[in-house]
Short mmCIF file of C-alpha atoms in Angstrom, two decimals:
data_model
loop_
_atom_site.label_atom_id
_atom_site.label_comp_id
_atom_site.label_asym_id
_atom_site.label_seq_id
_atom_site.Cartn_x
_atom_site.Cartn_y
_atom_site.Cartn_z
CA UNK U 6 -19.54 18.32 18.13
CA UNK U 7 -17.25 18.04 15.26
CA UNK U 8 -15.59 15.24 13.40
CA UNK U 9 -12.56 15.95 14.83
CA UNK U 10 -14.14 16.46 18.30
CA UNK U 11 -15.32 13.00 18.24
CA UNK U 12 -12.24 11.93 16.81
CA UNK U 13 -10.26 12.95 20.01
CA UNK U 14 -12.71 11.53 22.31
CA UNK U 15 -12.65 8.26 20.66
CA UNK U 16 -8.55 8.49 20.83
CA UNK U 17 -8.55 9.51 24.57
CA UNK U 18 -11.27 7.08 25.93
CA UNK U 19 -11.17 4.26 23.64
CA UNK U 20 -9.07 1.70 25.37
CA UNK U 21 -11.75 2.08 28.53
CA UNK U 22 -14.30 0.65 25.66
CA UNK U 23 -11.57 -2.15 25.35
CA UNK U 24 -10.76 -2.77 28.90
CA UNK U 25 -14.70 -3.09 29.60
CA UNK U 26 -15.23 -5.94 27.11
CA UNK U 27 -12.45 -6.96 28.18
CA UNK U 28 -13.84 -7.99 31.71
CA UNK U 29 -16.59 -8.80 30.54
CA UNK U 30 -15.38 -11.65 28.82
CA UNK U 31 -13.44 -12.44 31.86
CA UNK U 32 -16.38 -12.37 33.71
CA UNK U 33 -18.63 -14.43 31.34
CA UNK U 34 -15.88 -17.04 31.38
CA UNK U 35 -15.08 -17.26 34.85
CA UNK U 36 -19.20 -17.93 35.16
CA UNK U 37 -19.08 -20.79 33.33
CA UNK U 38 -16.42 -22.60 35.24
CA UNK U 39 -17.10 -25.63 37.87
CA UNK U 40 -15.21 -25.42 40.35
CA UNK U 41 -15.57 -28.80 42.45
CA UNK U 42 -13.18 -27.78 45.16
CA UNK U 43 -9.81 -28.75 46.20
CA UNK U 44 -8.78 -32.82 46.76
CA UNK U 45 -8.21 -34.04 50.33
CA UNK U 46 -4.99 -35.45 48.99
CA UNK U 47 -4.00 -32.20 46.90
CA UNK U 48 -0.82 -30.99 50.06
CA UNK U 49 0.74 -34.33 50.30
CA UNK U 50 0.96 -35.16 46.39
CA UNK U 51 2.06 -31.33 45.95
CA UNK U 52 4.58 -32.11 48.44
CA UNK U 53 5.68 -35.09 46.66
CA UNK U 54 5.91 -33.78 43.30
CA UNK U 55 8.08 -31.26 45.08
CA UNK U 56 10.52 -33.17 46.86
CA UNK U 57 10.67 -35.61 43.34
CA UNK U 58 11.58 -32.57 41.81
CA UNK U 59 14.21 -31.48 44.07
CA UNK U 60 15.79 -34.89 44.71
CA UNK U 61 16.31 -36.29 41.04
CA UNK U 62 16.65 -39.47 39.98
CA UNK U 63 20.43 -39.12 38.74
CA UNK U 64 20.86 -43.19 38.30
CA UNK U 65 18.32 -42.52 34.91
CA UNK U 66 20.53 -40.29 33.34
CA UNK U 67 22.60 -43.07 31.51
CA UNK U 68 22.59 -46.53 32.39
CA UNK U 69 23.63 -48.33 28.58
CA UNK U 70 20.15 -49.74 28.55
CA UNK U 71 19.05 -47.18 25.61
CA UNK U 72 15.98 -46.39 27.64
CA UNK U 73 17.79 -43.96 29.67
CA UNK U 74 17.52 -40.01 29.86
CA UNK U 75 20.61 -39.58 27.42
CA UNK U 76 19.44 -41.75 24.79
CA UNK U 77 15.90 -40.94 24.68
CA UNK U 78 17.05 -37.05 24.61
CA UNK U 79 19.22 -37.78 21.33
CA UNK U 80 15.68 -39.92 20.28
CA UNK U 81 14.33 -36.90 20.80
CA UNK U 82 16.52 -34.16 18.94
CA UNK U 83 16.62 -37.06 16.17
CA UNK U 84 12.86 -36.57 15.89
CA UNK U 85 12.76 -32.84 15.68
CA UNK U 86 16.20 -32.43 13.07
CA UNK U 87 14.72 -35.28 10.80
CA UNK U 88 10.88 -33.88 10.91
CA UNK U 89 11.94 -30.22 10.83
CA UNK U 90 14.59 -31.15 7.64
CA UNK U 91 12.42 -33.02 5.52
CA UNK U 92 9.65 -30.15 6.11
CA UNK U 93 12.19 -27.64 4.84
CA UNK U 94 12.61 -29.38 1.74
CA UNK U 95 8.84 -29.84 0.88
CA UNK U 96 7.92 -26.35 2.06
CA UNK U 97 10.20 -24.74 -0.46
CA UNK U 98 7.38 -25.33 -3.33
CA UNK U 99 4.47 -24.60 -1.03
CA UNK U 100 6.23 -21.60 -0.47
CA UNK U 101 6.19 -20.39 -4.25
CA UNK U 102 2.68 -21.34 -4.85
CA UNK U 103 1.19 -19.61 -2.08
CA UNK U 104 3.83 -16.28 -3.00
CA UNK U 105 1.52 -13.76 -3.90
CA UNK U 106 2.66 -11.86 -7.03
CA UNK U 107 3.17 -8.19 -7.48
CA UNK U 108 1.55 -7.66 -10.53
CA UNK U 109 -1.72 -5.47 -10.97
CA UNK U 110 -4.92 -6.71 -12.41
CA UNK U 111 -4.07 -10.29 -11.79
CA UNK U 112 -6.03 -12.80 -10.55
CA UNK U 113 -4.45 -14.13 -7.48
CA UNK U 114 -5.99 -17.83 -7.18
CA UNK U 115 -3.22 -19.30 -7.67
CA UNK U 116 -1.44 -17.95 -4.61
CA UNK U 117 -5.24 -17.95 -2.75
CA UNK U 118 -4.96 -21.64 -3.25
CA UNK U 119 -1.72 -21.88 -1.97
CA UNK U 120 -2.52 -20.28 1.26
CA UNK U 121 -5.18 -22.07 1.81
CA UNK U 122 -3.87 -25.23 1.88
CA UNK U 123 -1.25 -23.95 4.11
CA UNK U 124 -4.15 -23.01 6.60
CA UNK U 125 -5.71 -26.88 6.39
CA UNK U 126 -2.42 -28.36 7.00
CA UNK U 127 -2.12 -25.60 10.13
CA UNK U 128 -4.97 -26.76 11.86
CA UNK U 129 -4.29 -29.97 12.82
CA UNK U 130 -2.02 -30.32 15.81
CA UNK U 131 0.80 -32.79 16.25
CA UNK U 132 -0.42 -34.66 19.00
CA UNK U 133 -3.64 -35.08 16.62
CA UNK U 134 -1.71 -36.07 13.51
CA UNK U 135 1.10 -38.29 15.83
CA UNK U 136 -2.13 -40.35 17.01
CA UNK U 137 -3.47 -40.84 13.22
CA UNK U 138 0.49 -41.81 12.11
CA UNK U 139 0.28 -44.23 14.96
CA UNK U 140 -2.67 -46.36 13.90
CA UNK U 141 -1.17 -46.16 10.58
CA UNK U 142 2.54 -47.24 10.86
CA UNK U 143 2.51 -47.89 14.47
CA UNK U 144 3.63 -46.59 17.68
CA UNK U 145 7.12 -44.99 17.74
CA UNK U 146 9.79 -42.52 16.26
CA UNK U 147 8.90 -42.89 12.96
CA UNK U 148 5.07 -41.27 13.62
CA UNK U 149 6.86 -38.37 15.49
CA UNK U 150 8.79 -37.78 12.53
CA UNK U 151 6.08 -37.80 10.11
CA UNK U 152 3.51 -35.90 12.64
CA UNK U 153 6.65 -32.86 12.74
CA UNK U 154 7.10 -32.97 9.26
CA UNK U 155 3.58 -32.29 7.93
CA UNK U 156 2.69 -29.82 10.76
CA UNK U 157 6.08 -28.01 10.16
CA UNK U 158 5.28 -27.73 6.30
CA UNK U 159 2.26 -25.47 7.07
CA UNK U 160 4.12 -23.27 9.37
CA UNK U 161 7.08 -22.97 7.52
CA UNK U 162 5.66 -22.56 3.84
CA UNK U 163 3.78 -19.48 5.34
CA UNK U 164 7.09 -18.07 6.87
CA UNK U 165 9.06 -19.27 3.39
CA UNK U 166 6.12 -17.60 0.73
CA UNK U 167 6.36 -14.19 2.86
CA UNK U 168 9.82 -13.95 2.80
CA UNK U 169 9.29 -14.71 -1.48
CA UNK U 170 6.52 -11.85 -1.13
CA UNK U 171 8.81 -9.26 0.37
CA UNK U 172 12.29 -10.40 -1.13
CA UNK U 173 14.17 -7.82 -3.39
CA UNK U 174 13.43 -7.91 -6.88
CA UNK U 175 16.10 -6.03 -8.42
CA UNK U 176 18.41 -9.13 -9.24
CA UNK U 177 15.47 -11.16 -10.98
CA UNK U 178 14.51 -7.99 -12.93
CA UNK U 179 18.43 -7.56 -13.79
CA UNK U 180 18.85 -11.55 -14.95
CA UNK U 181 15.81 -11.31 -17.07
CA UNK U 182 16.56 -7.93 -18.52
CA UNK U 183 19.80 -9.76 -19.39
CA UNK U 184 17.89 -12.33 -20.91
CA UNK U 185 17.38 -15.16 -18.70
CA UNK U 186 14.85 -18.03 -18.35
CA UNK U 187 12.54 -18.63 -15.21
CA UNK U 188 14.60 -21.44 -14.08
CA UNK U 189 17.92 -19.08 -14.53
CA UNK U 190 16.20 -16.48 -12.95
CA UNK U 191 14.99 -19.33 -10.29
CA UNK U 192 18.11 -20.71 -9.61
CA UNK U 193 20.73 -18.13 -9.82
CA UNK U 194 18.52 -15.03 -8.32
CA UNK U 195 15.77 -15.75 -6.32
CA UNK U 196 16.94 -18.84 -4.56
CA UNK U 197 20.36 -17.16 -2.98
CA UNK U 198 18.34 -14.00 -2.12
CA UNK U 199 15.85 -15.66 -0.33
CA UNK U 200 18.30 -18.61 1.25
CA UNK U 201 19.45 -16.82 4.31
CA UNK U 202 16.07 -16.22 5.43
CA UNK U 203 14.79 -19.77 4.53
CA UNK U 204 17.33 -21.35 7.14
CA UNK U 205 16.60 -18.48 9.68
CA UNK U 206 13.30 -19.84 9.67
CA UNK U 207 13.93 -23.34 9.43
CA UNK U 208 15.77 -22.84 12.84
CA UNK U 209 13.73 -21.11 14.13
CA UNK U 210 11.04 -23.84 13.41
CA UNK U 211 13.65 -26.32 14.64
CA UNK U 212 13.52 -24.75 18.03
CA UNK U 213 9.45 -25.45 18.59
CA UNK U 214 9.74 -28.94 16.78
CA UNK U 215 12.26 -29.67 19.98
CA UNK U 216 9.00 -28.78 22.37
CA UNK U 217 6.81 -30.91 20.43
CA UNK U 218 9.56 -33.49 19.94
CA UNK U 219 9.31 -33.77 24.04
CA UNK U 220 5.56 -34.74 24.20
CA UNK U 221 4.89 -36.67 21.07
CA UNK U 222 6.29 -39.34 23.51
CA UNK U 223 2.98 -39.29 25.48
CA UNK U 224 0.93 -40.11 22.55
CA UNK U 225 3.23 -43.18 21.13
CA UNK U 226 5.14 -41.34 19.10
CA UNK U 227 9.00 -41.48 20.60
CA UNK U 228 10.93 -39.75 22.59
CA UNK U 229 11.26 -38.50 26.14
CA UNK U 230 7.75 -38.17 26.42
CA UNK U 231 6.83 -41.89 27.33
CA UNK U 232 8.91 -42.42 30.21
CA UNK U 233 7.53 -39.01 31.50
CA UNK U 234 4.16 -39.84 30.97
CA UNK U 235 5.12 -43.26 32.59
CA UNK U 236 6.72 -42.01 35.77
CA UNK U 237 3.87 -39.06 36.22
CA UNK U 238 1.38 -42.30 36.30
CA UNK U 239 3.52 -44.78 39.23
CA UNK U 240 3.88 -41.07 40.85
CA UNK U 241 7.68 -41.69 40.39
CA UNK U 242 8.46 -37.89 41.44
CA UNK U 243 12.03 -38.40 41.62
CA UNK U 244 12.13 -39.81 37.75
CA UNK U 245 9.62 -37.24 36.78
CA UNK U 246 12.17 -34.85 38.53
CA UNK U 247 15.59 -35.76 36.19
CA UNK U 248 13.39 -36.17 32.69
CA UNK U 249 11.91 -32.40 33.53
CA UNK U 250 15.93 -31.00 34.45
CA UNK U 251 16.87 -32.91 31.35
CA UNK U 252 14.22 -31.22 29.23
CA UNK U 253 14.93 -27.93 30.25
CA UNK U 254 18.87 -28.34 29.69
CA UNK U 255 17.99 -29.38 26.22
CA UNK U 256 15.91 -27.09 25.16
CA UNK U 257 17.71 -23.99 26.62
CA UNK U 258 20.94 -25.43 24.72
CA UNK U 259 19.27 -25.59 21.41
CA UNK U 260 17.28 -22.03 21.53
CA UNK U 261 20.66 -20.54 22.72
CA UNK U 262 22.87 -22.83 19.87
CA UNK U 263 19.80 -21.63 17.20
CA UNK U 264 19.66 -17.82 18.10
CA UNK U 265 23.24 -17.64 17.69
CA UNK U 266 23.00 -19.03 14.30
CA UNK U 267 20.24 -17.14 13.35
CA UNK U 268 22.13 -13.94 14.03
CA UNK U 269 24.60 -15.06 11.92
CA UNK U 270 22.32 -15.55 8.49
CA UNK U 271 20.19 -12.36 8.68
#
């Protein structure tokens, strides 16, 4: 059989190779799963969480205590502009050390570096850096913000030192041909190409920090996530019911508000 031969077969039957392994780590999962079978109780608290959900607690919406739905949803979208805004900022020279240059025959360790330390800040999750902010400067807003604002940097310089990689080059080349300095060709070239796409991605970012905004609450860390934790534990279904509808308004609003703004810059 030729090379070619077997490079058909391959083609054609391939992605039965795939599918096999496929269910085979389905399989070996599934194994390894305990399943102790369902709770006694499981129908009447599904029916309970049910009928919370269906018959919300409207009264919570806004009562001028500051620990209503309203206020804590503001508390909320305060935590995610403030965290994602202040990550913007820092990630801009994250972004330009981890920007791999284009040069040949150039050691790239500087940009290496860069990256990595964009990967260590990446792996630890918000709820994981909310709880170390808390025992630091205590429970509240103030650890949200700081636990969106250093997980957001890693995100964000990677999307910020790609779009620095793949930006046009032709106005830097031009401004130094014409004899300008790195900070001319900085500041007057390669920021205002590469703006747009900075605040497409900043919105972008914007829209998950909103998500995580929601259950930093749970944790300590402000928000609308305490009073949901709170009502899920006294089984207050119809409370648990309003928080969820008010979640879901919000965050439909601000990925609809944040697409259309993102259409707008690139």
């Amino acid at each position: 059989m030729g090379k070619s031969q077997r490079r058909t077969l391959g083609g054609k039957y391939g992605w039965l190779f795939w599918a096999l392994m496929l269910l085979f780590i389905y399989l070996w999962t599934i194994t390894g799963l305990s399943f102790s079978g369902i709770q006694a109780s499981a129908g009447e608290v599904t029916r309970s969480i049910i009928n919370g959900l269906f018959h919300p607690d409207w009264a919570y919406v806004y009562d001028g205590s500051g620990e209503d739905l309203l206020s804590l949803i503001l508390q909320t979208l305060a935590i995610a502009f403030l965290g994602t805004f202040v990550s913007a900022i820092l990630s801009v020279p994250f972004a330009f050390w981890a920007a791999r240059e284009r040069r040949k025959n150039k050691m790239h360790w500087r940009s290496t570096s860069g990256k990595f330390t964009l990967v260590f800040i990446r792996t630890f999750p918000e709820l994981v850096l909310a709880i170390m902010f808390i025992k630091a400067v205590g429970p509240g807003s103030f650890a949200g913000v700081l636990a969106v604002s250093i997980h957001s940097i890693g995100m964000l310089g990677k999307l910020f030192s790609e779009a620095v990689e793949n930006m046009d080059r032709g106005v830097d080349e031009a401004l130094t041909a014409a004899g300008g300095g790195r900070v001319d060709v900085l500041c007057l070239a390669t920021l205002p190409t590469v703006m747009p796409e900075f605040l497409s991605f900043t919105l972008y970012r914007f829209e998950i920090a909103v998500r995580s905004a929601s259950i930093l609450g749970m944790v300590g860390a402000g928000g609308i996530g305490t009073p949901l934790l709170f009502a899920i534990q006294t089984r207050s279904w119809s409370r648990v019911g309003i928080i969820l509808l008010g979640i879901i308004i919000m965050v439909t609003a601000i990925d609809w508000l944040s697409g259309t703004l993102r259409k707008k810059l690139v």
